mmCIF file of C-alpha atoms and ligand atoms in Angstrom:
data_model
loop_
_atom_site.group_PDB
_atom_site.id
_atom_site.type_symbol
_atom_site.label_atom_id
_atom_site.label_comp_id
_atom_site.label_asym_id
_atom_site.label_seq_id
_atom_site.Cartn_x
_atom_site.Cartn_y
_atom_site.Cartn_z
ATOM 1 C CA MET A 1 28.669 32.544 124.087
ATOM 2 C CA ASN A 2 27.371 29.229 122.452
ATOM 3 C CA ASP A 3 27.341 28.666 118.594
ATOM 4 C CA TRP A 4 23.584 30.166 118.956
ATOM 5 C CA ASN A 5 24.243 33.460 119.823
ATOM 6 C CA LYS A 6 27.234 34.041 117.829
ATOM 7 C CA LYS A 7 25.008 32.734 115.241
ATOM 8 C CA LYS A 8 21.766 34.414 114.967
ATOM 9 C CA PRO A 9 22.832 38.282 114.281
ATOM 10 C CA SER A 10 23.923 36.288 110.646
ATOM 11 C CA GLY A 11 21.175 34.063 110.170
ATOM 12 C CA SER A 12 18.822 36.195 111.594
ATOM 13 C CA ARG A 13 20.132 38.393 108.622
ATOM 14 C CA LEU A 14 20.078 35.947 105.996
ATOM 15 C CA LEU A 15 16.725 34.237 107.067
ATOM 16 C CA HIS A 16 15.691 38.020 106.633
ATOM 17 C CA ASP A 17 16.532 38.648 102.579
ATOM 18 C CA SER A 18 15.739 35.400 102.177
ATOM 19 C CA ILE A 19 12.659 36.429 99.875
ATOM 20 C CA PRO A 20 13.352 34.861 96.328
ATOM 21 C CA PHE A 21 13.571 37.912 93.836
ATOM 22 C CA HIS A 22 10.931 36.519 90.773
ATOM 23 C CA SER A 23 8.599 35.358 93.438
ATOM 24 C CA VAL A 24 5.354 37.959 91.936
ATOM 25 C CA ARG A 25 6.566 36.977 88.158
ATOM 26 C CA PHE A 26 6.460 32.922 88.963
ATOM 27 C CA SER A 27 3.699 32.780 91.667
ATOM 28 C CA THR A 28 1.328 30.564 91.635
ATOM 29 C CA SER A 29 -0.447 30.238 94.011
ATOM 30 C CA PRO A 30 -3.454 32.194 95.255
ATOM 31 C CA THR A 31 -1.955 33.286 99.235
ATOM 32 C CA PRO A 32 0.525 36.721 98.903
ATOM 33 C CA ILE A 33 2.942 35.520 100.660
ATOM 34 C CA HIS A 34 5.817 33.256 99.296
ATOM 35 C CA PRO A 35 5.801 29.237 100.326
ATOM 36 C CA LEU A 36 9.559 29.104 100.510
ATOM 37 C CA ALA A 37 9.664 32.882 102.819
ATOM 38 C CA ARG A 38 5.985 31.136 104.627
ATOM 39 C CA VAL A 39 9.257 28.471 104.979
ATOM 40 C CA HIS A 40 11.754 29.781 106.529
ATOM 41 C CA ALA A 41 9.853 32.035 108.411
ATOM 42 C CA MET A 42 8.940 29.345 109.976
ATOM 43 C CA ALA A 43 12.601 29.792 112.129
ATOM 44 C CA PRO A 44 12.182 32.367 114.496
ATOM 45 C CA PRO A 45 15.726 31.229 117.135
ATOM 46 C CA PRO A 46 14.330 30.209 120.280
ATOM 47 C CA SER A 47 12.991 32.219 122.574
ATOM 48 C CA ASP A 48 14.228 31.242 125.912
ATOM 49 C CA GLN A 49 17.591 31.645 124.993
ATOM 50 C CA PRO A 50 20.073 34.073 126.794
ATOM 51 C CA PRO A 51 20.456 37.270 124.441
ATOM 52 C CA ALA A 52 22.896 37.745 122.742
ATOM 53 C CA ALA A 53 25.797 39.377 123.767
ATOM 54 C CA GLY A 54 26.062 42.083 120.893
ATOM 55 C CA PRO A 55 27.331 40.702 117.620
ATOM 56 C CA ALA A 56 30.551 39.116 117.631
ATOM 57 C CA GLU A 57 33.729 39.135 115.291
ATOM 58 C CA ILE A 58 34.433 36.894 112.204
ATOM 59 C CA SER A 59 36.720 34.146 113.683
ATOM 60 C CA LYS A 60 36.445 31.657 110.629
ATOM 61 C CA VAL A 61 35.667 31.727 107.255
ATOM 62 C CA LEU A 62 35.002 28.590 104.267
ATOM 63 C CA ILE A 63 35.644 29.469 101.258
ATOM 64 C CA VAL A 64 34.094 27.096 97.999
ATOM 65 C CA ILE A 65 36.141 26.311 94.935
ATOM 66 C CA ALA A 66 34.831 24.226 92.286
ATOM 67 C CA MET A 67 38.654 23.935 90.409
ATOM 68 C CA GLN A 68 42.181 23.577 90.789
ATOM 69 C CA THR A 69 43.366 26.318 89.176
ATOM 70 C CA GLU A 70 41.228 28.946 90.751
ATOM 71 C CA ALA A 71 42.022 27.460 94.592
ATOM 72 C CA MET A 72 45.807 27.288 94.252
ATOM 73 C CA PRO A 73 46.866 31.017 93.877
ATOM 74 C CA LEU A 74 44.215 31.825 96.750
ATOM 75 C CA VAL A 75 45.963 28.771 98.994
ATOM 76 C CA THR A 76 48.923 30.289 97.713
ATOM 77 C CA LYS A 77 48.484 34.372 98.512
ATOM 78 C CA LEU A 78 46.556 33.055 102.361
ATOM 79 C CA LYS A 79 49.609 30.534 102.872
ATOM 80 C CA LEU A 80 47.094 27.961 103.678
ATOM 81 C CA VAL A 81 49.093 23.875 103.833
ATOM 82 C CA GLU A 82 47.476 20.923 102.745
ATOM 83 C CA ALA A 83 45.442 18.739 105.295
ATOM 84 C CA ALA A 84 47.364 15.588 105.757
ATOM 85 C CA ALA A 85 45.795 12.560 104.680
ATOM 86 C CA GLY A 86 43.491 11.772 107.227
ATOM 87 C CA GLU A 87 43.455 15.026 108.770
ATOM 88 C CA SER A 88 41.132 16.530 106.382
ATOM 89 C CA MET A 89 38.367 15.691 107.986
ATOM 90 C CA PHE A 90 36.682 13.804 105.294
ATOM 91 C CA PRO A 91 35.306 10.987 104.505
ATOM 92 C CA LYS A 92 38.636 8.810 103.384
ATOM 93 C CA CYS A 93 36.537 7.743 100.130
ATOM 94 C CA ALA A 94 35.841 11.471 98.961
ATOM 95 C CA PRO A 95 37.953 13.164 96.671
ATOM 96 C CA TRP A 96 37.201 16.455 98.708
ATOM 97 C CA ILE A 97 40.840 18.608 99.122
ATOM 98 C CA ARG A 98 41.147 21.123 102.371
ATOM 99 C CA TYR A 99 43.745 23.449 102.994
ATOM 100 C CA HIS A 100 43.593 25.420 105.649
ATOM 101 C CA GLY A 101 45.775 28.010 107.646
ATOM 102 C CA ASN A 102 44.939 31.517 109.869
ATOM 103 C CA TYR A 103 45.191 34.185 108.118
ATOM 104 C CA LYS A 104 45.085 37.970 109.406
ATOM 105 C CA GLY A 105 43.126 37.078 112.944
ATOM 106 C CA LEU A 106 40.753 33.919 110.496
ATOM 107 C CA HIS A 107 40.787 30.962 110.320
ATOM 108 C CA ILE A 108 40.436 29.705 106.487
ATOM 109 C CA ASP A 109 39.446 26.434 105.026
ATOM 110 C CA LEU A 110 39.603 26.460 101.570
ATOM 111 C CA VAL A 111 38.202 23.174 100.099
ATOM 112 C CA TRP A 112 37.717 21.508 96.598
ATOM 113 C CA PRO A 113 35.568 19.195 95.405
ATOM 114 C CA GLY A 114 39.328 16.836 93.616
ATOM 115 C CA LYS A 115 39.262 15.623 91.013
ATOM 116 C CA ASP A 116 36.616 12.918 89.523
ATOM 117 C CA PRO A 117 38.393 9.329 91.258
ATOM 118 C CA ALA A 118 37.249 8.240 87.550
ATOM 119 C CA LEU A 119 38.110 10.761 84.847
ATOM 120 C CA GLY A 120 40.912 12.472 86.569
ATOM 121 C CA VAL A 121 38.616 16.079 86.831
ATOM 122 C CA ASP A 122 37.709 19.061 87.859
ATOM 123 C CA SER A 123 34.873 17.354 90.201
ATOM 124 C CA VAL A 124 32.305 21.034 88.893
ATOM 125 C CA GLY A 125 27.875 21.278 89.093
ATOM 126 C CA THR A 126 26.319 21.857 91.708
ATOM 127 C CA VAL A 127 26.127 17.355 92.774
ATOM 128 C CA SER A 128 30.015 18.324 95.252
ATOM 129 C CA ALA A 129 29.201 21.374 95.013
ATOM 130 C CA ALA A 130 27.079 21.108 97.908
ATOM 131 C CA LEU A 131 28.303 18.128 99.194
ATOM 132 C CA VAL A 132 31.526 19.317 100.509
ATOM 133 C CA THR A 133 29.489 22.221 101.633
ATOM 134 C CA TYR A 134 27.531 20.047 104.116
ATOM 135 C CA ALA A 135 30.215 18.570 104.833
ATOM 136 C CA SER A 136 32.931 21.944 105.139
ATOM 137 C CA ILE A 137 30.259 23.191 107.505
ATOM 138 C CA GLN A 138 29.093 20.387 109.619
ATOM 139 C CA THR A 139 32.804 20.195 110.257
ATOM 140 C CA PHE A 140 33.951 23.258 110.596
ATOM 141 C CA LYS A 141 31.366 25.766 111.508
ATOM 142 C CA PRO A 142 31.997 28.955 110.017
ATOM 143 C CA ASP A 143 31.197 31.889 110.277
ATOM 144 C CA LEU A 144 31.196 33.115 106.704
ATOM 145 C CA ILE A 145 30.726 31.074 103.459
ATOM 146 C CA ILE A 146 32.581 32.009 100.389
ATOM 147 C CA ASN A 147 32.318 31.243 97.504
ATOM 148 C CA ALA A 148 34.864 31.628 94.607
ATOM 149 C CA GLY A 149 34.980 30.659 90.966
ATOM 150 C CA THR A 150 34.460 31.386 87.311
ATOM 151 C CA ALA A 151 31.291 32.188 85.766
ATOM 152 C CA GLY A 152 30.083 33.422 82.156
ATOM 153 C CA GLY A 153 28.944 36.996 81.691
ATOM 154 C CA PHE A 154 26.232 38.729 79.159
ATOM 155 C CA LYS A 155 27.733 41.184 77.487
ATOM 156 C CA ALA A 156 23.513 42.629 77.322
ATOM 157 C CA LYS A 157 24.355 43.150 81.334
ATOM 158 C CA GLY A 158 27.338 44.577 81.569
ATOM 159 C CA ALA A 159 29.537 41.823 82.011
ATOM 160 C CA SER A 160 32.705 42.019 80.721
ATOM 161 C CA ILE A 161 35.913 39.639 81.023
ATOM 162 C CA GLY A 162 38.004 40.102 83.716
ATOM 163 C CA ASP A 163 34.949 41.373 85.409
ATOM 164 C CA VAL A 164 34.762 40.701 89.454
ATOM 165 C CA PHE A 165 31.056 40.485 90.320
ATOM 166 C CA LEU A 166 29.577 40.160 93.529
ATOM 167 C CA ALA A 167 26.167 38.178 93.246
ATOM 168 C CA SER A 168 23.999 39.115 94.004
ATOM 169 C CA ASP A 169 21.350 36.367 94.212
ATOM 170 C CA VAL A 170 21.125 33.466 93.238
ATOM 171 C CA ALA A 171 18.852 31.275 91.031
ATOM 172 C CA PHE A 172 18.317 27.853 89.212
ATOM 173 C CA HIS A 173 18.321 27.690 85.941
ATOM 174 C CA ASP A 174 17.960 24.140 84.670
ATOM 175 C CA ARG A 175 16.116 22.373 87.150
ATOM 176 C CA ARG A 176 12.214 23.173 85.318
ATOM 177 C CA ILE A 177 9.393 21.248 86.635
ATOM 178 C CA PRO A 178 6.414 22.733 85.492
ATOM 179 C CA ILE A 179 4.225 22.198 88.432
ATOM 180 C CA PRO A 180 2.761 25.447 90.771
ATOM 181 C CA VAL A 181 4.812 25.873 93.999
ATOM 182 C CA PHE A 182 7.463 22.848 92.409
ATOM 183 C CA ASP A 183 8.082 25.897 89.447
ATOM 184 C CA MET A 184 9.494 27.898 92.054
ATOM 185 C CA TYR A 185 11.511 25.409 94.788
ATOM 186 C CA GLY A 186 12.663 24.501 90.669
ATOM 187 C CA VAL A 187 14.407 27.783 90.837
ATOM 188 C CA GLY A 188 15.738 28.074 93.582
ATOM 189 C CA ALA A 189 15.726 31.620 93.889
ATOM 190 C CA ARG A 190 17.330 33.475 96.151
ATOM 191 C CA LYS A 191 19.143 36.153 98.114
ATOM 192 C CA THR A 192 22.513 36.459 99.326
ATOM 193 C CA LEU A 193 23.575 37.726 101.749
ATOM 194 C CA ALA A 194 24.006 42.090 101.483
ATOM 195 C CA THR A 195 27.488 43.079 101.695
ATOM 196 C CA PRO A 196 26.613 47.290 101.503
ATOM 197 C CA ASN A 197 30.615 47.522 102.658
ATOM 198 C CA ILE A 198 31.955 45.217 100.878
ATOM 199 C CA LEU A 199 30.557 46.381 97.871
ATOM 200 C CA LYS A 200 31.686 50.282 98.754
ATOM 201 C CA GLU A 201 34.965 49.930 99.657
ATOM 202 C CA LEU A 202 36.313 47.360 97.515
ATOM 203 C CA ASN A 203 35.615 47.245 93.065
ATOM 204 C CA LEU A 204 33.175 44.604 92.275
ATOM 205 C CA LYS A 205 29.776 44.970 90.363
ATOM 206 C CA VAL A 206 26.442 43.755 91.448
ATOM 207 C CA GLY A 207 25.202 40.804 89.603
ATOM 208 C CA LYS A 208 22.308 38.237 89.783
ATOM 209 C CA LEU A 209 23.927 34.550 89.530
ATOM 210 C CA SER A 210 22.351 31.372 87.003
ATOM 211 C CA THR A 211 22.912 28.299 88.204
ATOM 212 C CA GLY A 212 22.767 24.805 86.137
ATOM 213 C CA ASP A 213 24.746 22.159 85.492
ATOM 214 C CA SER A 214 26.385 22.547 82.163
ATOM 215 C CA LEU A 215 28.369 25.405 80.992
ATOM 216 C CA ASP A 216 26.891 25.414 77.671
ATOM 217 C CA MET A 217 23.284 26.542 77.585
ATOM 218 C CA SER A 218 20.067 24.832 76.444
ATOM 219 C CA PRO A 219 17.402 27.658 74.842
ATOM 220 C CA GLN A 220 15.712 26.538 77.432
ATOM 221 C CA ASP A 221 18.357 27.466 79.875
ATOM 222 C CA GLU A 222 18.934 30.805 77.953
ATOM 223 C CA ALA A 223 15.446 31.625 78.751
ATOM 224 C CA ALA A 224 15.315 30.624 82.333
ATOM 225 C CA ILE A 225 18.607 32.641 82.975
ATOM 226 C CA LEU A 226 16.671 35.663 81.319
ATOM 227 C CA ARG A 227 13.633 35.408 83.853
ATOM 228 C CA ASN A 228 16.524 34.604 86.733
ATOM 229 C CA ASP A 229 17.570 38.852 85.540
ATOM 230 C CA ALA A 230 21.149 36.867 85.443
ATOM 231 C CA THR A 231 24.185 39.400 84.718
ATOM 232 C CA ILE A 232 26.491 36.297 85.495
ATOM 233 C CA LYS A 233 26.380 32.139 85.052
ATOM 234 C CA ASP A 234 27.794 29.772 86.361
ATOM 235 C CA MET A 235 28.037 25.665 87.991
ATOM 236 C CA GLU A 236 27.630 25.885 91.720
ATOM 237 C CA GLY A 237 26.735 28.983 93.227
ATOM 238 C CA ALA A 238 22.514 28.531 93.555
ATOM 239 C CA ALA A 239 23.587 25.320 94.861
ATOM 240 C CA VAL A 240 26.041 26.262 97.979
ATOM 241 C CA ALA A 241 23.352 28.902 98.441
ATOM 242 C CA TYR A 242 20.966 26.255 99.113
ATOM 243 C CA VAL A 243 23.303 24.380 101.403
ATOM 244 C CA ALA A 244 24.058 27.533 103.431
ATOM 245 C CA ASP A 245 20.699 28.951 103.763
ATOM 246 C CA MET A 246 19.646 25.648 105.204
ATOM 247 C CA PHE A 247 22.613 25.970 108.248
ATOM 248 C CA SER A 248 21.687 29.929 108.347
ATOM 249 C CA THR A 249 24.740 30.425 107.811
ATOM 250 C CA PRO A 250 25.361 33.763 105.988
ATOM 251 C CA ALA A 251 27.541 33.511 102.026
ATOM 252 C CA ILE A 252 28.789 35.388 99.299
ATOM 253 C CA PHE A 253 29.327 34.458 95.451
ATOM 254 C CA VAL A 254 32.734 35.900 94.317
ATOM 255 C CA LYS A 255 32.818 34.801 90.700
ATOM 256 C CA ALA A 256 34.758 36.615 87.905
ATOM 257 C CA VAL A 257 34.034 35.976 84.631
ATOM 258 C CA THR A 258 36.303 34.047 82.263
ATOM 259 C CA ASP A 259 33.614 33.804 78.973
ATOM 260 C CA ILE A 260 31.290 35.939 77.997
ATOM 261 C CA VAL A 261 27.975 33.744 77.485
ATOM 262 C CA ASP A 262 25.963 35.827 74.369
ATOM 263 C CA GLY A 263 29.766 37.099 71.924
ATOM 264 C CA GLU A 264 30.805 35.325 69.538
ATOM 265 C CA LYS A 265 32.813 32.980 70.264
ATOM 266 C CA PRO A 266 32.588 28.840 71.288
ATOM 267 C CA THR A 267 32.243 28.975 75.380
ATOM 268 C CA ALA A 268 33.951 26.125 76.549
ATOM 269 C CA GLU A 269 37.468 27.639 73.839
ATOM 270 C CA GLU A 270 36.895 30.868 75.387
ATOM 271 C CA PHE A 271 36.042 30.015 78.876
ATOM 272 C CA LEU A 272 40.067 27.629 78.916
ATOM 273 C CA GLN A 273 42.016 30.713 77.324
ATOM 274 C CA ASN A 274 40.662 33.091 79.917
ATOM 275 C CA LEU A 275 41.057 30.356 83.273
ATOM 276 C CA VAL A 276 44.483 31.732 83.951
ATOM 277 C CA ALA A 277 44.606 35.735 83.901
ATOM 278 C CA VAL A 278 41.191 35.485 85.242
ATOM 279 C CA THR A 279 41.949 33.478 87.611
ATOM 280 C CA ALA A 280 44.145 35.366 89.321
ATOM 281 C CA ALA A 281 41.255 38.797 89.018
ATOM 282 C CA LEU A 282 39.445 36.488 91.825
ATOM 283 C CA ASP A 283 42.414 35.622 93.227
ATOM 284 C CA GLN A 284 43.002 39.569 93.732
ATOM 285 C CA ALA A 285 39.666 39.983 94.188
ATOM 286 C CA VAL A 286 39.208 36.894 97.313
ATOM 287 C CA THR A 287 42.569 38.647 99.783
ATOM 288 C CA LYS A 288 40.975 41.921 99.162
ATOM 289 C CA VAL A 289 38.043 40.803 100.347
ATOM 290 C CA VAL A 290 38.901 38.696 103.314
ATOM 291 C CA ASP A 291 41.205 42.054 104.506
ATOM 292 C CA PHE A 292 37.999 43.144 104.666
ATOM 293 C CA ILE A 293 35.959 40.655 106.902
ATOM 294 C CA SER A 294 39.292 40.672 109.041
ATOM 295 C CA GLY A 295 38.273 41.339 112.668
ATOM 296 C CA LYS A 296 34.813 42.873 111.867
ATOM 297 C CA CYS A 297 31.125 40.970 112.525
ATOM 298 C CA ILE A 298 28.972 40.102 110.045
ATOM 299 C CA SER A 299 26.617 43.039 110.858
ATOM 300 C CA ASP A 300 29.619 45.223 109.072
ATOM 301 C CA LEU A 301 29.461 43.870 105.790
HETATM 302 N N1 LIG B 401 36.428 22.990 79.795
HETATM 303 C C1 LIG B 401 36.585 23.161 81.575
HETATM 304 C C2 LIG B 401 35.347 23.123 82.477
HETATM 305 C C3 LIG B 401 35.043 23.852 83.597
HETATM 306 S S1 LIG B 401 33.489 23.788 83.823
HETATM 307 C C4 LIG B 401 37.946 21.982 81.754
HETATM 308 O O1 LIG B 401 38.771 21.563 80.640
HETATM 309 O O2 LIG B 401 38.525 22.492 82.873
HETATM 310 C C5 LIG B 401 33.657 25.827 83.622
HETATM 311 C C6 LIG B 401 33.809 25.927 85.543
HETATM 312 O O3 LIG B 401 33.923 27.291 85.358
HETATM 313 C C7 LIG B 401 32.383 25.494 86.267
HETATM 314 O O4 LIG B 401 32.845 24.865 87.500
HETATM 315 C C8 LIG B 401 31.307 26.926 86.734
HETATM 316 O O5 LIG B 401 30.877 27.645 87.809
HETATM 317 C C9 LIG B 401 32.674 27.612 86.047
HETATM 318 N N2 LIG B 401 32.068 28.666 84.589
HETATM 319 C C10 LIG B 401 33.168 29.698 83.432
HETATM 320 N N3 LIG B 401 32.129 30.107 82.703
HETATM 321 C C11 LIG B 401 31.156 29.173 82.998
HETATM 322 C C12 LIG B 401 30.041 29.329 82.221
HETATM 323 N N4 LIG B 401 30.045 30.326 80.947
HETATM 324 N N5 LIG B 401 28.766 28.368 82.488
HETATM 325 C C13 LIG B 401 28.653 27.935 84.143
HETATM 326 N N6 LIG B 401 29.858 27.505 84.368
HETATM 327 C C14 LIG B 401 31.063 27.732 83.749
#
């Protein structure tokens, strides 16, 4: 079976799901069709392809993680090994790190963008996340992407420390472009792959995820997060979704809450205090998701 047919069920599902969740509120164009929806709708599968031979079982999963502390417990749990120097498949100048292995019939690549070469801290944020996601899709051609990580949660929306969320929607909150249509491009709202069976089977919460390049939030960010109707806030999700969408690769977002954004404690302090414990909850949830995925097709999720 060729790659295109294998991808077809998942790709078309993602396209179907790609209507931004607040297109009505942000609509600045006289046309009732959202411009992004139109762009997505412009890419139907070629009609001269032979019909797909039914949905294919998921075989390759790419896990994208921002921080080493978040990645390592999962590497251990899934018994992944670090790709030897020269075998990472990434350009030598990039600090990106790849772990890989076979787990319950799945081939897993787990990537994190590594340490900043000059400063030695984790390369968090949208730029590194988008780059490593792009390179990994090109190299590993995954059937499914799992972006796993920590996030801030809003208690007003029902989030508590240690909760693990599956994001139903993603959007940016710090890309302000107050020009018609560019404003919606800046927000970059997208639906994630709908996974009703994962939700039914595993005890995860559902919420909208808002992404920006700061750990804190400015008053403008806060207003945008409210408009995004977000329950959780991170620094990578919407960037990973943008790249995944570009390559019609289904993606899900598993986020564990390390800090309460609308609480009393300063975010950075609370984040560091809870990081290790919450990472254990994240690692457990991602393992359960991977267990569930094993032997299934995208449409079973
Ligand atoms: N001070 C930390 C830096 C971590 S940056 C350190 O010393 O290592 C925060 C990381 O956790 C990002 O990858 C982001 O996605 C996630 N995150 C956790 N809580 C967040 C919040 N409240 N807002 C934005 N991102 C958050």
